[in-house]
Amino acid sequence: MTASYLRAAFADSVDVTVVESRRIGTIGVGEATFSTVRHFFDYLGLSEADWMPECNGTYKLAVRLENWRAPGTHFYHPFERMRVVDGVPLTDWWQKVGESDCFDRDCFLIPWLCDAKASPRYLDHRLFEQDFDEDPDRPLYRTTLAEQNTQFPYAYHFDASLLADFLCRYAVERGVRRIVDDVVDVRLDERGWIEHLVTREHGDLTGDLYVDCSGFRSRLLGDALDEPFISFQDALPNDRAVALRVPVDTAVEGIRPCTTATAQDAGWIWTIPLYDRIGTGYVYAGDYCEPEEAERVLRDFVGPAAADLEANHIRMRIGRSRRAWVNNCVGIGLSAGFVEPLQSTGIFLIQHAIEQLVRYFPGTDRDPVLRDTYNLSTARAIEGVREFLILHYRGAARVDNDYWRDAKKRAVPDDMAMRLEQWQSKLPDNDTTYPYYHAFEPYSYVCMALGLGGIPLRHPPALDLVDHRAARAELARVREQARKLVETLPSQVEYLSGLR
Ligand SMILES: Cc1cc2nc3c(=O)[nH]c(=O)nc-3n(C[C@H](O)[C@H](O)[C@H](O)COP(=O)(O)OP(=O)(O)OC[C@H]3O[C@@H](n4cnc5c(N)ncnc54)[C@H](O)[C@@H]3O)c2cc1C
């Protein structure tokens, strides 16, 4: 991702060389993305028809969270911003006048599309949202600053290995030099800057800037430059995963356009539907569950289809490098930090880091302010993701074993402790959520607070004093629009088959 993006940004002005080991594989997971990823493909000039069929790509419109409140329950966190009625978010209204106990289906369209396994695009490629954005009958109500443009309504699932191959070809075709070799040593100069890399077969490699994409090994940033690592494990204890790749006949099963995160006794299981198989894995805390037990739970969850499949056991390093950019080395990806896969933020953090690197790219004078600003921005993004993920464990109503009970006792960042109190009196909004860019907006926090069920909530008292007819009309409109969409959109299988 980094090499292709730098090439797309700077073309021939910057020479990019990628060193990739044949001996050391990639992590092999990372198949669900966040809705911002669309900007990455757009930037590279790639259409969905260019890459999705090659990478078994599918659409992801939401995360479906199962069993976080209690066994048998579920709710969606959709890529769909909140509607606002008379200056008040629809979910606040829903607390007061909602007619069912499903905030997600009452306030958003996307949960309906997920249940129907629908495509977000019509067969003529129109995006479903265009239907009602241009509805001339739609009243505007009294808008406020809280009302913004609609968020892009989907992300993707893809086969991570196939996408890595695809991007490799993309980059090499555009002039990136690729060396298949092992970096066996990193030599520093007297200032502690990287002077050159020593490879097994290609001798010494010298550059102006070294981007460490070596995964959890953090070969340059952590090993060679010895940059301290700040662990998030005190707040987020999951440090292991076991994964399976399960073949499915999607023509028969259909493809649900969402990632599912199913809470378990010591973590949660992801289910990521691709075009030709399902990626699944149990993310768990080693302090609460042994790897053999985790694998057994995952195999039971998958059922007979798991019988002959090989499990991939992974140790995770949760936290971040104190600085991601040190001297002439920038860590991007797992080498710089990771906050467990819940809500699919690994690739988002990579994309964000790459965009920031382009924005703050060093000149010949090596202005340290650019580096420091980059470090501040990337640290804030990952800290924000940490906060959002802590909410999942803290806010889940489950307290049925030590893992879930302990989650309620773990320390949270000071500001977040204050925010948790604020949310009990009024659902999260711009003033009461993490203030720096980290991809998640207040509506995402609202979905979690309402869906997880463990935080006592109440509607704002002001809603007892105002006319709620417009809000009721909007709630009815959601249902009507959802009904029409489910009737008219093709299934995801049908649409993606047509793309091939
Ligand atoms: C269990 C799990 C699930 C995840 N799920 C998601 C998800 O659903 N969505 C999401 O966005 N993210 C997810 N992630 C994160 C995502 O997988 C990573 O962010 C992404 O794959 C990028 O990894 P990477 O390139 O940093 O490291 P890796 O994939 O580990 O790649 C490291 C590369 O460095 C090379 N290398 C290492 N050492 C050397 C050396 N000495 N010499 C030469 N080359 C070397 C290797 O050959 C390899 O190519 C998940 C992560 C984990 C652990």
Coordinates of C-alpha atoms and ligand atoms in Angstrom, one line a residue:
M1 CA 0.0 0.0 0.0
T2 CA 2.7 2.4 1.0
A3 CA 4.9 1.9 -2.1
S4 CA 2.0 2.2 -4.6
Y5 CA 0.6 5.3 -2.8
L6 CA 4.0 7.1 -2.7
R7 CA 4.4 6.3 -6.4
A8 CA 0.9 7.6 -7.2
A9 CA 1.7 10.8 -5.1
F10 CA 5.2 11.6 -6.3
A11 CA 5.6 9.7 -9.6
D12 CA 9.3 9.9 -10.8
S13 CA 10.2 12.6 -8.2
V14 CA 10.8 9.9 -5.6
D15 CA 12.5 6.5 -6.2
V16 CA 10.8 3.8 -4.2
T17 CA 12.3 0.4 -3.5
V18 CA 10.5 -2.4 -1.7
V19 CA 12.4 -5.2 0.1
E20 CA 10.2 -8.2 0.8
S21 CA 11.3 -11.5 2.2
R22 CA 10.3 -14.8 0.6
R23 CA 11.1 -16.6 3.8
I24 CA 9.0 -14.4 6.2
G25 CA 5.4 -14.3 5.1
T26 CA 2.9 -11.5 5.6
I27 CA 0.5 -11.8 8.5
G28 CA -2.1 -13.3 6.1
V29 CA -5.2 -11.7 7.8
G30 CA -6.7 -8.2 7.5
E31 CA -9.5 -8.7 5.2
A32 CA -12.1 -6.2 6.4
T33 CA -11.7 -2.5 5.9
F34 CA -13.2 0.8 6.9
S35 CA -15.2 3.0 4.6
T36 CA -12.3 5.5 4.2
V37 CA -10.5 2.9 2.1
R38 CA -12.4 4.0 -1.0
H39 CA -10.2 7.1 -1.0
F40 CA -7.1 4.9 -1.3
F41 CA -8.3 3.1 -4.4
D42 CA -9.5 6.3 -5.9
Y43 CA -6.1 7.9 -5.3
L44 CA -4.5 5.0 -7.1
G45 CA -6.9 5.4 -10.0
L46 CA -8.4 2.0 -9.5
S47 CA -12.0 1.2 -10.1
E48 CA -13.8 -1.6 -8.4
A49 CA -13.9 -3.5 -11.6
D50 CA -10.1 -3.3 -11.8
W51 CA -9.3 -4.9 -8.5
M52 CA -12.4 -6.5 -6.8
P53 CA -12.8 -9.6 -9.0
E54 CA -9.0 -10.3 -8.8
C55 CA -9.0 -10.1 -5.0
N56 CA -12.4 -11.8 -4.3
G57 CA -13.6 -8.5 -3.0
T58 CA -17.1 -8.0 -1.5
Y59 CA -18.9 -5.0 -0.1
K60 CA -19.0 -4.2 3.6
L61 CA -21.8 -1.9 4.7
A62 CA -21.6 -2.4 8.5
V63 CA -20.2 -4.4 11.4
R64 CA -22.8 -6.7 12.8
L65 CA -22.2 -7.3 16.6
E66 CA -23.6 -10.5 17.9
N67 CA -23.9 -11.5 21.6
W68 CA -22.2 -8.4 23.1
R69 CA -25.3 -7.5 25.0
A70 CA -26.4 -11.0 25.7
P71 CA -26.4 -14.3 23.9
G72 CA -28.8 -14.2 20.9
T73 CA -28.8 -10.5 20.5
H74 CA -27.3 -8.4 17.7
F75 CA -27.1 -4.9 16.3
Y76 CA -25.4 -3.1 13.4
H77 CA -22.8 -0.4 13.3
P78 CA -23.5 0.9 9.8
F79 CA -21.4 3.1 7.5
E80 CA -24.3 5.6 7.5
R81 CA -24.4 8.9 9.2
M82 CA -27.2 9.8 11.5
R83 CA -30.1 11.7 10.2
V84 CA -30.9 14.9 12.1
V85 CA -34.4 16.2 12.7
D86 CA -34.9 19.7 14.0
G87 CA -31.3 19.9 15.1
V88 CA -31.5 16.6 17.1
P89 CA -29.9 13.3 15.9
L90 CA -32.5 10.7 15.0
T91 CA -31.2 8.3 17.7
D92 CA -31.9 10.9 20.4
W93 CA -35.4 11.1 19.1
W94 CA -35.6 7.3 18.9
Q95 CA -34.9 7.1 22.6
K96 CA -38.0 9.3 23.2
V97 CA -40.4 8.1 20.4
G98 CA -38.9 4.9 18.9
E99 CA -41.5 2.3 18.3
S100 CA -39.4 -0.9 18.4
D101 CA -36.4 -1.8 20.5
C102 CA -34.0 -2.0 17.4
F103 CA -32.4 1.5 17.1
D104 CA -30.4 0.3 14.2
R105 CA -33.3 -0.8 12.0
D106 CA -35.4 2.2 13.1
C107 CA -32.8 4.9 12.4
F108 CA -30.7 3.5 9.5
L109 CA -31.2 1.9 6.1
I110 CA -28.1 -0.3 6.0
P111 CA -29.2 -2.9 8.6
W112 CA -32.0 -3.8 6.3
L113 CA -29.6 -4.2 3.3
C114 CA -27.4 -6.4 5.4
D115 CA -30.2 -8.7 6.5
A116 CA -31.3 -8.9 2.8
K117 CA -27.8 -9.7 1.7
A118 CA -28.2 -6.9 -0.8
S119 CA -25.7 -5.0 -3.0
P120 CA -25.3 -1.3 -2.3
R121 CA -25.3 -0.8 -6.0
Y122 CA -27.9 -1.4 -8.7
L123 CA -26.9 -3.4 -11.7
D124 CA -26.4 -0.2 -13.7
H125 CA -23.8 0.7 -10.9
R126 CA -25.8 3.4 -9.3
L127 CA -25.2 3.7 -5.6
F128 CA -28.3 3.1 -3.6
E129 CA -28.1 6.5 -1.8
Q130 CA -28.6 8.5 -4.9
D131 CA -32.2 7.4 -4.8
F132 CA -33.3 9.4 -1.9
D133 CA -30.6 12.2 -1.7
E134 CA -32.3 13.8 -4.6
D135 CA -35.8 13.2 -3.4
P136 CA -37.5 16.6 -4.0
D137 CA -40.2 15.8 -1.5
R138 CA -37.9 15.4 1.4
P139 CA -38.3 18.2 3.9
L140 CA -35.1 19.8 5.3
Y141 CA -36.3 20.5 8.8
R142 CA -34.2 23.1 10.7
T143 CA -30.7 22.0 10.1
T144 CA -27.7 22.6 12.4
L145 CA -24.0 22.1 12.2
A146 CA -24.4 18.5 13.2
E147 CA -25.8 17.7 9.8
Q148 CA -23.0 16.9 7.4
N149 CA -22.7 15.3 4.0
T150 CA -23.6 11.7 3.9
Q151 CA -20.7 9.3 4.7
F152 CA -19.7 7.0 2.0
P153 CA -21.8 4.0 2.7
Y154 CA -19.5 1.1 2.3
A155 CA -16.0 -0.4 2.7
Y156 CA -14.7 -3.7 1.3
H157 CA -13.7 -7.2 2.3
F158 CA -10.9 -8.8 0.2
D159 CA -8.4 -11.6 0.2
A160 CA -5.4 -9.9 1.9
S161 CA -2.8 -12.0 0.1
L162 CA -4.4 -11.4 -3.3
L163 CA -4.6 -7.7 -2.7
A164 CA -0.9 -7.6 -1.7
D165 CA -0.1 -9.4 -5.0
F166 CA -2.3 -7.0 -6.9
L167 CA -0.7 -3.9 -5.4
C168 CA 2.7 -5.3 -5.9
R169 CA 2.0 -5.6 -9.6
Y170 CA 0.5 -2.1 -9.6
A171 CA 3.6 -0.6 -8.0
V172 CA 6.1 -2.4 -10.1
E173 CA 4.3 -1.5 -13.3
R174 CA 4.6 2.1 -12.3
G175 CA 8.3 2.0 -11.6
V176 CA 8.7 0.8 -8.0
R177 CA 11.8 -1.4 -7.7
R178 CA 11.0 -4.7 -5.9
I179 CA 13.8 -6.8 -4.3
V180 CA 12.9 -10.2 -2.9
D181 CA 15.5 -10.7 -0.1
D182 CA 15.9 -10.6 3.7
V183 CA 17.1 -7.6 5.6
V184 CA 19.6 -9.2 7.9
D185 CA 21.1 -6.1 9.5
V186 CA 20.5 -2.4 9.9
R187 CA 23.6 -0.1 10.2
L188 CA 23.3 3.2 11.9
D189 CA 25.5 6.3 11.6
E190 CA 27.0 8.1 14.6
R191 CA 23.8 10.2 15.0
G192 CA 21.7 7.1 15.2
W193 CA 20.2 7.5 11.7
I194 CA 19.9 4.5 9.4
E195 CA 22.9 4.5 7.1
H196 CA 22.1 1.4 5.1
L197 CA 20.3 -1.9 5.2
V198 CA 22.3 -5.1 4.8
T199 CA 20.5 -7.8 2.8
R200 CA 21.3 -11.5 2.4
E201 CA 21.8 -11.5 -1.4
H202 CA 21.6 -8.0 -2.7
G203 CA 24.3 -6.4 -0.6
D204 CA 23.8 -3.0 1.1
L205 CA 20.8 -0.8 0.3
T206 CA 21.0 2.9 0.9
G207 CA 18.1 5.4 0.9
D208 CA 17.1 8.9 2.2
L209 CA 14.0 7.7 4.1
Y210 CA 13.3 4.1 5.3
V211 CA 9.8 3.0 5.7
D212 CA 9.5 0.1 8.1
C213 CA 6.7 -2.2 7.0
S214 CA 8.1 -5.3 8.6
G215 CA 5.0 -6.2 10.6
F216 CA 5.1 -7.0 14.3
R217 CA 8.8 -7.6 14.1
S218 CA 9.4 -3.9 13.7
R219 CA 12.8 -4.7 12.3
L220 CA 13.9 -1.1 11.8
L221 CA 11.9 1.1 14.2
G222 CA 11.8 -1.3 17.2
D223 CA 14.9 -3.5 16.7
A224 CA 17.4 -1.2 15.1
L225 CA 16.4 2.2 16.5
D226 CA 15.1 0.8 19.8
E227 CA 12.1 3.1 19.9
P228 CA 10.1 2.2 23.0
F229 CA 6.7 0.5 22.6
I230 CA 3.7 1.8 24.5
S231 CA 1.4 -1.3 25.3
F232 CA -2.3 -0.9 25.3
Q233 CA -2.7 -4.3 27.0
D234 CA -3.8 -2.9 30.3
A235 CA -7.0 -1.6 28.7
L236 CA -7.3 -4.1 25.8
P237 CA -6.2 -7.6 26.9
N238 CA -6.7 -9.5 23.6
D239 CA -3.2 -10.5 22.5
R240 CA -3.8 -13.6 20.3
A241 CA -5.8 -14.8 17.4
V242 CA -6.5 -18.1 15.6
A243 CA -7.7 -17.9 12.0
L244 CA -9.3 -20.2 9.4
R245 CA -10.1 -19.8 5.7
V246 CA -13.4 -21.5 5.1
P247 CA -14.6 -22.3 1.5
V248 CA -18.3 -21.6 0.9
D249 CA -20.6 -21.7 -2.1
T250 CA -21.7 -18.1 -2.1
A251 CA -24.1 -18.6 -5.0
V252 CA -26.1 -20.8 -2.5
E253 CA -25.4 -19.0 0.7
G254 CA -25.5 -15.5 -0.5
I255 CA -23.0 -12.8 0.8
R256 CA -24.0 -10.7 3.7
P257 CA -22.5 -7.3 3.1
C258 CA -21.0 -6.8 6.6
T259 CA -18.3 -8.1 8.9
T260 CA -19.8 -10.0 11.9
A261 CA -18.1 -9.8 15.3
T262 CA -19.5 -12.4 17.6
A263 CA -18.6 -12.1 21.3
Q264 CA -17.1 -15.2 23.0
D265 CA -16.1 -16.1 26.5
A266 CA -12.6 -14.6 26.1
G267 CA -12.9 -12.3 23.1
W268 CA -14.8 -12.4 19.8
I269 CA -14.9 -14.2 16.5
W270 CA -14.8 -12.3 13.2
T271 CA -16.7 -13.6 10.1
I272 CA -15.6 -11.9 6.9
P273 CA -17.5 -13.0 3.7
L274 CA -15.4 -12.9 0.5
Y275 CA -16.6 -13.8 -2.9
D276 CA -15.4 -17.4 -2.7
R277 CA -14.8 -18.1 1.0
I278 CA -15.2 -16.9 4.5
G279 CA -12.3 -15.5 6.6
T280 CA -12.9 -16.2 10.3
G281 CA -10.9 -16.0 13.4
Y282 CA -11.1 -15.9 17.2
V283 CA -9.4 -12.9 18.8
Y284 CA -8.8 -13.7 22.5
A285 CA -6.9 -12.9 25.6
G286 CA -4.1 -15.4 26.3
D287 CA -4.6 -14.8 30.1
Y288 CA -8.2 -16.1 29.8
C289 CA -8.0 -18.8 27.1
E290 CA -5.3 -21.3 25.9
P291 CA -4.6 -21.5 22.1
E292 CA -5.9 -25.1 21.9
E293 CA -9.2 -24.0 23.5
A294 CA -9.5 -21.0 21.2
E295 CA -9.0 -23.2 18.2
R296 CA -11.6 -25.7 19.4
V297 CA -14.1 -22.8 20.0
L298 CA -13.5 -21.5 16.5
R299 CA -13.9 -24.9 14.9
D300 CA -17.1 -25.5 16.8
F301 CA -18.3 -22.0 15.7
V302 CA -17.6 -22.8 12.0
G303 CA -19.0 -26.4 12.1
P304 CA -18.2 -29.3 9.8
A305 CA -16.7 -27.0 7.1
A306 CA -13.7 -26.4 9.5
A307 CA -12.8 -30.1 9.7
D308 CA -9.7 -30.3 7.5
L309 CA -8.7 -26.7 7.5
E310 CA -5.3 -25.6 8.8
A311 CA -5.5 -23.0 11.6
N312 CA -3.2 -20.0 11.7
H313 CA -2.2 -19.0 15.2
I314 CA -1.1 -15.4 15.6
R315 CA 0.4 -13.4 18.6
M316 CA -0.6 -9.7 18.5
R317 CA 1.4 -6.8 19.8
I318 CA -1.3 -4.3 21.0
G319 CA -0.1 -0.7 21.3
R320 CA 2.1 1.8 19.5
S321 CA 5.7 2.9 19.1
R322 CA 6.2 6.0 21.2
R323 CA 7.1 7.7 17.9
A324 CA 6.3 6.2 14.5
W325 CA 8.8 8.4 12.7
V326 CA 12.3 8.5 14.2
N327 CA 15.2 10.2 12.4
N328 CA 15.0 8.8 8.8
C329 CA 12.8 5.9 9.6
V330 CA 8.9 5.8 9.5
G331 CA 7.1 2.8 10.7
I332 CA 3.8 2.0 8.9
G333 CA 1.5 -0.8 9.7
L334 CA 2.0 -3.4 12.4
S335 CA 5.6 -2.3 12.9
A336 CA 4.3 1.1 14.3
G337 CA 1.2 -0.1 16.1
F338 CA -2.0 -2.0 16.2
V339 CA -5.2 -2.0 18.2
E340 CA -6.7 -5.5 17.6
P341 CA -8.9 -6.2 14.7
L342 CA -12.3 -5.2 16.1
Q343 CA -13.9 -2.6 13.8
S344 CA -11.2 -3.2 11.1
T345 CA -8.8 -0.3 11.8
G346 CA -5.4 -1.9 10.8
I347 CA -5.6 -0.9 7.2
F348 CA -7.3 2.4 8.0
L349 CA -4.4 3.3 10.3
I350 CA -2.0 2.3 7.5
Q351 CA -3.9 4.5 5.0
H352 CA -4.0 7.4 7.4
A353 CA -0.2 7.1 8.1
I354 CA 0.6 7.0 4.3
E355 CA -1.6 10.1 3.7
Q356 CA 0.1 11.9 6.6
L357 CA 3.5 10.8 5.3
V358 CA 2.7 12.4 1.9
R359 CA 1.4 15.5 3.6
Y360 CA 4.5 15.9 5.9
F361 CA 7.0 14.4 3.5
P362 CA 10.5 15.6 4.5
G363 CA 12.5 18.0 2.3
T364 CA 16.2 18.1 2.1
D365 CA 16.4 20.2 5.3
R366 CA 14.7 17.5 7.3
D367 CA 12.5 20.0 9.1
P368 CA 11.9 18.2 12.5
V369 CA 8.5 20.0 12.8
L370 CA 7.1 18.0 9.9
R371 CA 8.3 14.8 11.6
D372 CA 6.9 15.8 15.0
T373 CA 3.5 16.8 13.5
Y374 CA 3.3 13.4 11.7
N375 CA 4.0 11.7 15.0
L376 CA 1.3 13.7 16.8
S377 CA -1.3 13.0 14.1
T378 CA -0.7 9.3 13.8
A379 CA -0.5 8.9 17.6
R380 CA -3.8 10.7 18.1
A381 CA -5.4 8.5 15.4
I382 CA -4.4 5.2 17.1
E383 CA -5.2 6.5 20.6
G384 CA -8.7 7.4 19.3
V385 CA -9.2 3.9 17.9
R386 CA -8.0 2.5 21.3
E387 CA -10.7 4.6 23.0
F388 CA -13.4 3.5 20.6
L389 CA -12.5 -0.2 21.1
I390 CA -12.3 0.1 24.9
L391 CA -16.0 1.2 24.7
H392 CA -16.9 -2.1 23.2
Y393 CA -15.7 -4.1 26.2
R394 CA -16.6 -1.5 28.8
G395 CA -20.0 -0.9 27.3
A396 CA -21.1 -4.5 26.6
A397 CA -23.8 -5.6 29.0
R398 CA -22.2 -9.1 29.3
V399 CA -20.8 -9.9 32.8
D400 CA -21.1 -13.6 32.7
N401 CA -17.5 -14.6 33.4
D402 CA -14.2 -13.1 34.6
Y403 CA -13.2 -11.9 31.1
W404 CA -16.3 -9.7 30.8
R405 CA -16.4 -8.7 34.5
D406 CA -12.8 -7.7 34.4
A407 CA -13.4 -5.6 31.3
K408 CA -15.6 -3.3 33.4
K409 CA -12.8 -2.8 35.9
R410 CA -9.9 -1.9 33.6
A411 CA -8.5 1.6 33.7
V412 CA -9.7 3.9 30.9
P413 CA -8.0 7.1 29.8
D414 CA -9.0 10.0 32.1
D415 CA -10.9 11.9 29.4
M416 CA -12.8 8.8 28.5
A417 CA -13.9 8.2 32.1
M418 CA -15.5 11.7 31.9
R419 CA -17.1 10.9 28.6
L420 CA -18.6 7.7 29.9
E421 CA -20.4 9.7 32.5
Q422 CA -21.6 12.3 30.0
W423 CA -23.0 9.6 27.7
Q424 CA -25.4 8.5 30.5
S425 CA -27.2 11.8 30.4
K426 CA -27.0 12.4 26.6
L427 CA -25.9 10.2 23.8
P428 CA -22.4 10.9 22.5
D429 CA -22.0 13.9 20.2
N430 CA -19.3 16.1 18.9
D431 CA -18.6 17.7 22.3
T432 CA -18.4 14.4 24.2
T433 CA -16.3 12.2 21.9
Y434 CA -12.6 11.9 21.4
P435 CA -11.7 15.2 19.7
Y436 CA -9.0 14.2 17.2
Y437 CA -9.4 12.5 13.8
H438 CA -9.5 8.7 14.2
A439 CA -12.1 7.8 11.6
F440 CA -14.9 7.2 14.0
E441 CA -17.6 9.9 14.3
P442 CA -20.0 10.6 17.1
Y443 CA -22.7 8.5 15.4
S444 CA -20.4 5.4 15.7
Y445 CA -20.2 5.9 19.5
V446 CA -24.0 6.3 19.6
C447 CA -24.5 3.0 17.9
M448 CA -22.2 1.3 20.4
A449 CA -23.8 3.0 23.4
L450 CA -27.2 1.9 22.2
G451 CA -26.3 -1.5 21.0
L452 CA -24.0 -2.8 23.7
G453 CA -26.5 -2.2 26.4
G454 CA -24.2 -1.9 29.4
I455 CA -24.3 1.9 29.8
P456 CA -27.4 3.3 31.4
L457 CA -28.8 5.9 29.0
R458 CA -31.7 8.3 28.9
H459 CA -33.1 10.7 26.4
P460 CA -32.4 14.4 26.7
P461 CA -35.1 16.1 28.9
A462 CA -35.5 18.8 26.3
L463 CA -37.2 16.3 24.0
D464 CA -40.1 16.1 26.5
L465 CA -40.8 19.8 25.8
V466 CA -40.8 19.9 22.0
D467 CA -43.0 18.8 19.1
H468 CA -41.9 15.3 17.9
R469 CA -44.1 14.9 14.8
A470 CA -41.2 15.6 12.4
A471 CA -39.1 12.9 14.2
R472 CA -41.9 10.4 14.0
A473 CA -42.3 11.2 10.3
E474 CA -38.6 10.6 9.7
L475 CA -38.6 7.3 11.5
A476 CA -41.5 6.2 9.3
R477 CA -39.6 7.4 6.3
V478 CA -36.6 5.2 7.2
R479 CA -38.8 2.2 7.1
E480 CA -40.4 3.1 3.8
Q481 CA -37.1 3.8 2.1
A482 CA -35.6 0.6 3.5
R483 CA -38.6 -1.4 2.2
K484 CA -38.2 0.1 -1.3
L485 CA -34.5 -0.5 -1.4
V486 CA -34.8 -4.2 -0.3
E487 CA -37.3 -4.7 -3.1
T488 CA -35.3 -3.1 -5.8
L489 CA -31.5 -3.7 -5.1
P490 CA -29.9 -6.8 -6.5
S491 CA -28.3 -9.3 -4.2
Q492 CA -24.6 -8.9 -3.6
V493 CA -23.9 -12.2 -5.4
E494 CA -25.8 -11.0 -8.4
Y495 CA -24.0 -7.7 -8.6
L496 CA -20.5 -9.0 -8.0
S497 CA -21.0 -11.8 -10.5
G498 CA -21.8 -9.1 -13.1
L499 CA -18.6 -7.3 -12.2
R500 CA -16.5 -10.3 -13.3
Ligands
LIG1 C1 -5.5 -11.3 13.8 C2 -5.5 -10.1 13.0 C3 -6.6 -9.7 12.2 C4 -6.6 -8.5 11.5 N1 -7.7 -8.2 10.8 C5 -7.7 -7.0 10.2 C6 -8.9 -6.5 9.5 O1 -9.9 -7.3 9.4 N2 -8.9 -5.3 8.9 C7 -7.8 -4.5 9.0 O2 -7.8 -3.4 8.5 N3 -6.6 -4.9 9.6 C8 -6.6 -6.1 10.2 N4 -5.5 -6.6 10.8 C9 -4.2 -5.8 10.6 C10 -3.7 -6.1 9.2 O3 -3.5 -7.5 9.1 C11 -2.3 -5.4 9.0 O4 -2.5 -4.1 9.4 C12 -1.9 -5.5 7.6 O5 -2.0 -6.8 7.1 C13 -0.6 -5.0 7.3 O6 0.4 -5.7 7.9 P1 1.9 -5.3 7.8 O7 2.2 -5.0 6.3 O8 2.2 -4.2 8.7 O9 2.7 -6.6 8.3 P2 2.9 -8.0 7.6 O10 1.7 -8.5 6.9 O11 3.4 -8.9 8.7 O12 4.0 -7.9 6.5 C14 5.4 -7.8 6.9 C15 6.2 -7.8 5.7 O13 7.5 -7.5 6.0 C16 8.4 -8.4 5.4 N5 9.6 -8.6 6.3 C17 9.6 -8.8 7.6 N6 10.8 -8.9 8.1 C18 11.6 -8.8 7.0 C19 13.1 -8.8 6.8 N7 13.9 -9.0 7.8 N8 13.5 -8.7 5.5 C20 12.7 -8.5 4.5 N9 11.3 -8.4 4.6 C21 10.8 -8.6 5.9 C22 7.6 -9.7 5.3 O14 8.1 -10.5 4.2 C23 6.2 -9.1 5.0 O15 6.1 -8.9 3.6 C24 -5.4 -7.7 11.5 C25 -4.3 -8.1 12.2 C26 -4.3 -9.3 13.0 C27 -3.1 -9.7 13.7

